[in-house]
Every structure is written in C-alpha cells, then in structure tokens.
mmCIF file of C-alpha atoms and ligand atoms in Angstrom:
data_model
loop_
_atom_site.group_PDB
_atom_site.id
_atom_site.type_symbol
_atom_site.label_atom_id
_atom_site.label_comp_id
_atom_site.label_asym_id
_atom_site.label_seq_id
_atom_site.Cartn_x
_atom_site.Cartn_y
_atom_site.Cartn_z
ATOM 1 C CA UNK E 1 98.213 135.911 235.659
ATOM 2 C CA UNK E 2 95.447 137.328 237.693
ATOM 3 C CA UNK E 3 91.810 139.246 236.238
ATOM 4 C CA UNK E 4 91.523 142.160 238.653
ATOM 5 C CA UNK E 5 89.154 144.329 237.256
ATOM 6 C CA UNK E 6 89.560 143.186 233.680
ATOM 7 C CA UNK E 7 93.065 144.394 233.364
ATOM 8 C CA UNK E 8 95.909 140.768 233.532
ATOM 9 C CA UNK E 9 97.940 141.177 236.666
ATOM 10 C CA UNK E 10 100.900 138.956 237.543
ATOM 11 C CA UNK E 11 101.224 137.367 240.975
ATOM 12 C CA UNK E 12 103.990 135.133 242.304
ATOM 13 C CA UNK E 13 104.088 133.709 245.820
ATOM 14 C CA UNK E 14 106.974 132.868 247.514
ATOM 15 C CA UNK E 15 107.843 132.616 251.531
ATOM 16 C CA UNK E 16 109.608 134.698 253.509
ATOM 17 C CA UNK E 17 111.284 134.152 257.176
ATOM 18 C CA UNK E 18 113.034 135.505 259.880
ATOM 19 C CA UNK E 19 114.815 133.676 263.101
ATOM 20 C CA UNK E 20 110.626 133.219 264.326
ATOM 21 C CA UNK E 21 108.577 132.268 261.577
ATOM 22 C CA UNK E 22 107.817 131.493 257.801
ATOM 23 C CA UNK E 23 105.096 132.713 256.255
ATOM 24 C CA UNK E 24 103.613 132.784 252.306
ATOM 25 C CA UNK E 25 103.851 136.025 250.400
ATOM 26 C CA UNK E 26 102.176 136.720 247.125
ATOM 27 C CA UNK E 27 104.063 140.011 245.327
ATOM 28 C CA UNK E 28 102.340 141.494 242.431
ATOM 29 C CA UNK E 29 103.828 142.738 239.200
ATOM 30 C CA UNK E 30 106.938 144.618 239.208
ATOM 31 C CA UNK E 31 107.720 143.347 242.773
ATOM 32 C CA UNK E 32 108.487 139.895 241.666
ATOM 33 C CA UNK E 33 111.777 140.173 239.748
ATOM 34 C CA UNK E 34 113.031 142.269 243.006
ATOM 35 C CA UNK E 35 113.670 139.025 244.894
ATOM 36 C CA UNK E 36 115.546 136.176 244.833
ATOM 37 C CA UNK E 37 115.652 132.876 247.514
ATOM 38 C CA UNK E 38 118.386 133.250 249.763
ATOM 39 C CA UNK E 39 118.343 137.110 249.783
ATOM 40 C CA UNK E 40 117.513 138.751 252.893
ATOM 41 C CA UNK E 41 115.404 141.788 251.821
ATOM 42 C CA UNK E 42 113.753 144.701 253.680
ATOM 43 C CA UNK E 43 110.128 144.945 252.455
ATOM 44 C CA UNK E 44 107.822 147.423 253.383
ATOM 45 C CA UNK E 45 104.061 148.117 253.278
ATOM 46 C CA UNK E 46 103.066 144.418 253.224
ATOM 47 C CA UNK E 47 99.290 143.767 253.853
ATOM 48 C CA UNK E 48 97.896 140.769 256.057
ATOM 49 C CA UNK E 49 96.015 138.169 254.019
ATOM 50 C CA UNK E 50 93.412 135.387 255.306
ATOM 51 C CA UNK E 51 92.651 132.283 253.436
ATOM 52 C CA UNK E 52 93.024 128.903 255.302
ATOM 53 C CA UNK E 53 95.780 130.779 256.958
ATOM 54 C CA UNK E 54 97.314 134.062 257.355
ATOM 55 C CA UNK E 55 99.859 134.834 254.727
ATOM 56 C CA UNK E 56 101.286 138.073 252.982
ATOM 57 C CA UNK E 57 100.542 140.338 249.712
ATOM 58 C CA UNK E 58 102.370 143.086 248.262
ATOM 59 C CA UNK E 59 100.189 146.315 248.195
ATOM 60 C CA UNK E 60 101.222 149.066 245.634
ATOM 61 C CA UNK E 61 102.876 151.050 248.989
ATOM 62 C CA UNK E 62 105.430 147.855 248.899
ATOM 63 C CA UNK E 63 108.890 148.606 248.669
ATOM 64 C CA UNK E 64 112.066 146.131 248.266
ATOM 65 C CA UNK E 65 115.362 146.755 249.322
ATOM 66 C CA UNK E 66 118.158 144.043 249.625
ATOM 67 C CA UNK E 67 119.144 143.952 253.767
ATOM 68 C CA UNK E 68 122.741 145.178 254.555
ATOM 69 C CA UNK E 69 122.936 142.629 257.136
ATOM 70 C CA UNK E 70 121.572 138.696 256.305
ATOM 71 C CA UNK E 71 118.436 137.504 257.832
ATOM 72 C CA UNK E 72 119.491 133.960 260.030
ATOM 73 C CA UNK E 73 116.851 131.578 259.379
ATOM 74 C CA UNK E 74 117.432 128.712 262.348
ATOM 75 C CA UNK E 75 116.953 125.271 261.195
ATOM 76 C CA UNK E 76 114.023 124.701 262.811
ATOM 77 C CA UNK E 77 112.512 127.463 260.699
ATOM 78 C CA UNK E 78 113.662 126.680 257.774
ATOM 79 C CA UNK E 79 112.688 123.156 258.367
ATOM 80 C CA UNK E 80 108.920 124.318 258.509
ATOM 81 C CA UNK E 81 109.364 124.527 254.866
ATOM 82 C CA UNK E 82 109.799 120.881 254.301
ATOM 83 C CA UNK E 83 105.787 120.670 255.453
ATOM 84 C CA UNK E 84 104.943 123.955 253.633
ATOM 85 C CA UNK E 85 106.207 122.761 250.183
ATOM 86 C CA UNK E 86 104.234 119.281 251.011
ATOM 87 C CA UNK E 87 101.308 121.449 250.995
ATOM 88 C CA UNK E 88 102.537 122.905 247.578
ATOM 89 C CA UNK E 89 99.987 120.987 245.686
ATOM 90 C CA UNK E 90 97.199 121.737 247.517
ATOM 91 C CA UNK E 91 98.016 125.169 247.813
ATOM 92 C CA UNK E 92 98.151 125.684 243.803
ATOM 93 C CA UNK E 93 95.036 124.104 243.581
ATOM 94 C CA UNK E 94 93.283 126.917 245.841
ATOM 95 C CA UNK E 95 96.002 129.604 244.338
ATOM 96 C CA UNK E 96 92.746 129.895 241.020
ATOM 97 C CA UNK E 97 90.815 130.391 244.342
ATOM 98 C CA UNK E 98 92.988 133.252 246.008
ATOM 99 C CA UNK E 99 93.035 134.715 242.989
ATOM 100 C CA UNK E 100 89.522 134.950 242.866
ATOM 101 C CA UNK E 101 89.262 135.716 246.279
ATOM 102 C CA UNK E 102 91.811 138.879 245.945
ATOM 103 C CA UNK E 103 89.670 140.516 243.197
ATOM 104 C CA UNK E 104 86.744 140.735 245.868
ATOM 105 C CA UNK E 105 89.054 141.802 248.253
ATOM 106 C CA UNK E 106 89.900 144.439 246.083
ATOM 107 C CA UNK E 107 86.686 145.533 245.449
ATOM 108 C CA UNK E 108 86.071 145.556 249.419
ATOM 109 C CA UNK E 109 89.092 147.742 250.102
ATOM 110 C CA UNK E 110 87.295 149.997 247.726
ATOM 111 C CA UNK E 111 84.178 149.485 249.424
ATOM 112 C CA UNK E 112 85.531 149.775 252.160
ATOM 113 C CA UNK E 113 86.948 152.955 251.579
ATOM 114 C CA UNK E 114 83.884 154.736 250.403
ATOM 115 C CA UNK E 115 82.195 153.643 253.410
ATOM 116 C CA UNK E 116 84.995 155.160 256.105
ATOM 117 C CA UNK E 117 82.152 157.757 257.208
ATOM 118 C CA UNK E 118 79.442 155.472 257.465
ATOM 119 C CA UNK E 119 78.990 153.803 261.145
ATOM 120 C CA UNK E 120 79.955 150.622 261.608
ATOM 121 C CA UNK E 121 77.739 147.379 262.758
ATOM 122 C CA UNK E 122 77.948 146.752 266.855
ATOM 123 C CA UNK E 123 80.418 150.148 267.021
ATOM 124 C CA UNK E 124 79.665 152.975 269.115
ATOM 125 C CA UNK E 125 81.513 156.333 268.162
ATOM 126 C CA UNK E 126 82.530 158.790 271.645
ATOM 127 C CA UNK E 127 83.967 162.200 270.611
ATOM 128 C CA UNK E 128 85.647 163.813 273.933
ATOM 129 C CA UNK E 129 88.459 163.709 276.054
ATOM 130 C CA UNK E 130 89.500 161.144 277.913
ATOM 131 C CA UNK E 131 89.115 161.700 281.811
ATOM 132 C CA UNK E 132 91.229 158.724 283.506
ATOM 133 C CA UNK E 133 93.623 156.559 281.787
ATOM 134 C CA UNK E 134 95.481 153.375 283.304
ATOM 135 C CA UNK E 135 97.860 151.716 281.740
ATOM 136 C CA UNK E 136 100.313 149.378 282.084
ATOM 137 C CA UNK E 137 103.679 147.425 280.240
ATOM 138 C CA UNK E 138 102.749 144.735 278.031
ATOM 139 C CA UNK E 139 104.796 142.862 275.363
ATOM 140 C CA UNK E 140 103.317 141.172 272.530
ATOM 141 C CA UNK E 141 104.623 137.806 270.755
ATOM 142 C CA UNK E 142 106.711 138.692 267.798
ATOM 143 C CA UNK E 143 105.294 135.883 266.069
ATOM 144 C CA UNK E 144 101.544 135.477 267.148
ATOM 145 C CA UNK E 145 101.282 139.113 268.501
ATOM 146 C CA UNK E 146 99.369 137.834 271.681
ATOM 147 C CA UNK E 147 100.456 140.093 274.722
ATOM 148 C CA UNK E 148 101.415 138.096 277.654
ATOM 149 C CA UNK E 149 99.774 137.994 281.143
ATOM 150 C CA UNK E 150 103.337 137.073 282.869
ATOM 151 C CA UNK E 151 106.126 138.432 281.427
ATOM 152 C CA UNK E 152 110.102 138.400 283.048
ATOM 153 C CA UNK E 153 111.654 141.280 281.607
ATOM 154 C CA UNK E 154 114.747 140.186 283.154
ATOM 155 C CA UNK E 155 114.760 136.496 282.195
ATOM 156 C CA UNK E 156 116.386 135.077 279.513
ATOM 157 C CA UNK E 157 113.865 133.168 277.113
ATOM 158 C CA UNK E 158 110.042 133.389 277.553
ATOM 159 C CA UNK E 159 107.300 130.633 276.506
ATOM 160 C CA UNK E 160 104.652 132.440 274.222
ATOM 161 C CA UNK E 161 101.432 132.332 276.363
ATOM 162 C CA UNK E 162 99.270 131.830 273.097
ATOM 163 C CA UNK E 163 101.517 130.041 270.318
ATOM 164 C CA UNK E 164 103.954 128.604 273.068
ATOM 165 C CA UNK E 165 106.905 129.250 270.864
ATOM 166 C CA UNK E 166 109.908 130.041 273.285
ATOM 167 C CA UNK E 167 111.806 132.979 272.638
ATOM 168 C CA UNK E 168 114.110 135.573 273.364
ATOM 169 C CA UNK E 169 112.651 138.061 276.072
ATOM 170 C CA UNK E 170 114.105 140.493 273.912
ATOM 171 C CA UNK E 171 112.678 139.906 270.727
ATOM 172 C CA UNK E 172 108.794 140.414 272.644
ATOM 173 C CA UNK E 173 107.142 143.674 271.570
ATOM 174 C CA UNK E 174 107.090 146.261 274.001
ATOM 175 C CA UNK E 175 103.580 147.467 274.145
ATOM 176 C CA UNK E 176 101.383 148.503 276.881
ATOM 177 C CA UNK E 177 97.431 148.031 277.480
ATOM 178 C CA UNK E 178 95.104 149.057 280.261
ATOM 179 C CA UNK E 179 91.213 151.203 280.262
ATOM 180 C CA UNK E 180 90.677 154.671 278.836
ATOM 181 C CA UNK E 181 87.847 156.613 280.904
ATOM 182 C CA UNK E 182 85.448 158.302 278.803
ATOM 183 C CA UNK E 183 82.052 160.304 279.082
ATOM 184 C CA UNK E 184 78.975 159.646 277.726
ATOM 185 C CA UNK E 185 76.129 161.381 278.475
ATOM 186 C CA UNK E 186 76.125 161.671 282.210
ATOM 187 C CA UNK E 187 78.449 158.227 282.907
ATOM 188 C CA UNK E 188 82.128 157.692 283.149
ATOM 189 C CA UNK E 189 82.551 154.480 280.718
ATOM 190 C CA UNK E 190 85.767 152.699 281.175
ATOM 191 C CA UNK E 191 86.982 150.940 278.005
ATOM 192 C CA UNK E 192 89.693 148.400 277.650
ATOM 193 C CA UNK E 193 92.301 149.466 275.506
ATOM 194 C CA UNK E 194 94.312 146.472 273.594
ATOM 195 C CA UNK E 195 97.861 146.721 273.069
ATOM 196 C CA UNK E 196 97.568 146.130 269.519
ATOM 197 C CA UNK E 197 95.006 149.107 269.280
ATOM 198 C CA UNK E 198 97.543 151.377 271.214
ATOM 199 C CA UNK E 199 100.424 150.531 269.027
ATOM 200 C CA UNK E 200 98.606 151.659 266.135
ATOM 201 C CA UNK E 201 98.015 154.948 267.830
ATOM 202 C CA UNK E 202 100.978 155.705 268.350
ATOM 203 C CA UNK E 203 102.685 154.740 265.607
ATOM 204 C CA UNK E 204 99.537 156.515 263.450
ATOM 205 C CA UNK E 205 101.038 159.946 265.664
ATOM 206 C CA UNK E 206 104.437 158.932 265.621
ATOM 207 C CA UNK E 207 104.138 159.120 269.200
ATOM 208 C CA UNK E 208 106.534 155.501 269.814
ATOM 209 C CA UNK E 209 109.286 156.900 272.271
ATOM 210 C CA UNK E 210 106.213 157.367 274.768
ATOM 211 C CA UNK E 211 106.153 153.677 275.515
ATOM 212 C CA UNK E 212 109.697 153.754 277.254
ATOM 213 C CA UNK E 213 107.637 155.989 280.046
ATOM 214 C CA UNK E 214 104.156 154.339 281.150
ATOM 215 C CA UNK E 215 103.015 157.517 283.152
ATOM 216 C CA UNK E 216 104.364 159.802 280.545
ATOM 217 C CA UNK E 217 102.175 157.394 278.017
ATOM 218 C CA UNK E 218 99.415 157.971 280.500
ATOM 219 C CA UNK E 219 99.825 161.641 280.908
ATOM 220 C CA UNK E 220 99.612 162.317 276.858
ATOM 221 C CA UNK E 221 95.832 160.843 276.777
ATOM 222 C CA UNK E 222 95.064 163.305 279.443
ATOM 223 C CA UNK E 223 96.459 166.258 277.380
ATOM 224 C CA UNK E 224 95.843 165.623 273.647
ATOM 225 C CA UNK E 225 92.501 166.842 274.642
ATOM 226 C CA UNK E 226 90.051 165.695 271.921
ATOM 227 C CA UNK E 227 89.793 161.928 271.064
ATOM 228 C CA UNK E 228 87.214 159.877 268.868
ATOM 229 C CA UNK E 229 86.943 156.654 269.533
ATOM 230 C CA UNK E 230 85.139 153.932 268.136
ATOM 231 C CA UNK E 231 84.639 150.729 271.115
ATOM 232 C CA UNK E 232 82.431 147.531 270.658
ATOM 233 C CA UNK E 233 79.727 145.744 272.231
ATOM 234 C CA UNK E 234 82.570 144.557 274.689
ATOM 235 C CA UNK E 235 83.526 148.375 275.792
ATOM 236 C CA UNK E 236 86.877 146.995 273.595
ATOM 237 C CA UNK E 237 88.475 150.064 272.174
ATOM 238 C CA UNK E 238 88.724 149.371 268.423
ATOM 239 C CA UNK E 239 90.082 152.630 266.597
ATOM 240 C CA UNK E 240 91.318 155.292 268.601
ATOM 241 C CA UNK E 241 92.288 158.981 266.856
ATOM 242 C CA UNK E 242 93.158 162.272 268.074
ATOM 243 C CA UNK E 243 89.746 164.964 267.122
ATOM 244 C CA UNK E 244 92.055 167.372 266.690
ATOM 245 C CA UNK E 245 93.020 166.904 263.035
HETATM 246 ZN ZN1 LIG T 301 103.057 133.689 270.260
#
C-alpha cells in the first residue's frame, strides 16, 4: 500500500519478458489480480520508469489481456532472473523509496501537464514548413532501442551496436533518421532528426505504413505543410507535430 495524494493505493511488482529481455513492472490496483506467472499477457499503455534502472508501471490507460499465442522466454532470459531475484532484498528495501519517489512523479506529470504551453529550458520552438528533408533506413535495437550505424538487412543475426546483444535481423525496429531543413529568420537550419523522435511522429499521425517507402516518408514532410518543432541546443529535433491541428 502506497500514499498518493492521501488516498491508499496498492502496488505489486512483478517482471515481465519476452525472447529479448526481462524487465520489473509495478501494476497498480485493479491491474494486479489480472496476472499470473507463467501467463503470457498483452499489456498496453505501460509507462517507462527510472530508478537505479529502467523498469515498468501500469498507468490508468493500462489494459490486460491474456495472449492467444505464449510468449517463449529462452533460457538465457529467464536465467537473468536468477540475478534479479538476488537483488530481491535490496530492491524491497528501496521499494518504501519508489513509492515515495512515484508520488512526486505523480505530482510532476501533473506539473508537467499544466506547464505543456510554457517553453521549455535550452528548447527553441520553429513554426513553418519544412523546406528539405533527408532521410534514410534505420533500425533500432528491440531491446536497448539504439539505431545501428551498420545494419545487414539481409543477414541472419545482428550484434546490437550499443547493448551488444545478438539478435535476429528481423526482430530490429524499422525506423529511419536523417535532417529536417527549416527556416528561421533569414537561414536554412538543418536539424537532425532521431529515429526515436520520428517514430513517435508517425505513430502520433498514424502515419506507420510510410516507413516501408523512404522517399514517400520524405515527400510527406514536404507536403503536410505546417510543422512546429521544438530542437535543442544540439539542432536535435526533440518533438515534432503537424501546425495544422
Ligand atoms: Zn541494443
């Protein structure tokens, strides 16, 4: 039993995996009677935690459903678990502290909220069309999420370039990543567009399918017309969205 904002709240964590990875998820309330171990589940609307390392929480968007078809957890995943559970102890010692930590985090999300308008530190905001756009195929690590420099598309396995986990070449995220063009003022400011920030774009628009085409991909930025666009002190695209809406 958690305080969060005065009212008791129960929290459970448990860990999930899939054939990559393991990883710690804390569900809240109603969520935790919805699994059991051993059931492969389809959850949705999970939210990215950081404390020591990066684990899982239920958010109130979360859904449960048991998976038709069973999740195969290799050995050498499941094995992980053997050093996780050593951990156990400490970990329920700093649970008190998550659980502290969660309630601010809570109050930040509302923060954070009210404060969507407001500017934030070391970003600048361009409003305008974009007026070159190159891009290029890039997949991402299904575990780590790094995008990778070299990538065979028609090999077999591939070594993670960041977490150096060898996988599948087909279980890589397609993504792609390249520099958006932009004016401001007088100048033509060319900003580096992440993979991760594109993905989010897309799937924000629903707009997916347009990674199977590169030039197609490249082709929409030139036509949506009016984008805002918030970059850093890098000239690293961090939100992109259409003006439109
Ligand atoms: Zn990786």
């Amino acid at each position: 039993m958690v305080n969060v904002h005065g009212t008791p709240k129960e929290v459970k964590d448990c860990h999930v995996a899939d054939h990559t990875k393991k990883i710690k998820l804390s569900l809240w309330g109603d969520l935790i009677g919805q699994v059991a171990q051993g059931v492969s589940c389809v959850l949705t609307n999970l939210a990215v935690r950081e404390w020591d390392r990066l684990y899982l929480t239920s958010t109130k968007e979360t859904t449960i459903q048991v998976s038709e078809e069973e999740v195969q957890v290799p050995e050498s995943v499941a094995r992980l678990r053997l050093e996780v559970d050593q951990q156990e102890e400490v970990e329920e010692q700093e649970e008190e502290e998550v659980a502290q930590e969660e309630e601010v985090d809570q109050q930040e999300e509302e923060e954070v909220e009210q404060e969507e308008e407001v500017e934030q530190e070391g970003l600048t905001t361009v409003r305008g069309p974009v007026c070159g756009v190159k891009l290029a195929d890039q997949r991402q690590c299904s575990s780590c999420h790094k995008g990778q420099l070299a990538f065979d598309r028609n090999a077999k396995n591939h070594r993670c370039e960041a977490c150096g986990l060898l996988q599948r070449v087909g279980s890589y995220v397609q993504g792609a990543n390249g520099t958006v063009e932009v004016n401001k003022g007088d100048v033509k400011l060319p900003l580096t567009l992440t993979s991760t920030v594109l993905m989010t774009y897309l799937s924000q628009n629903d707009l997916q399918e347009l990674l199977a085409d590169v030039q197609l991909l490249e082709e929409h930025f030139l036509e949506v017309g009016l984008f805002v666009i918030q970059y850093n002190a890098n000239n690293e695209v961090v939100v992109v969205t259409t003006g439109n809406v």
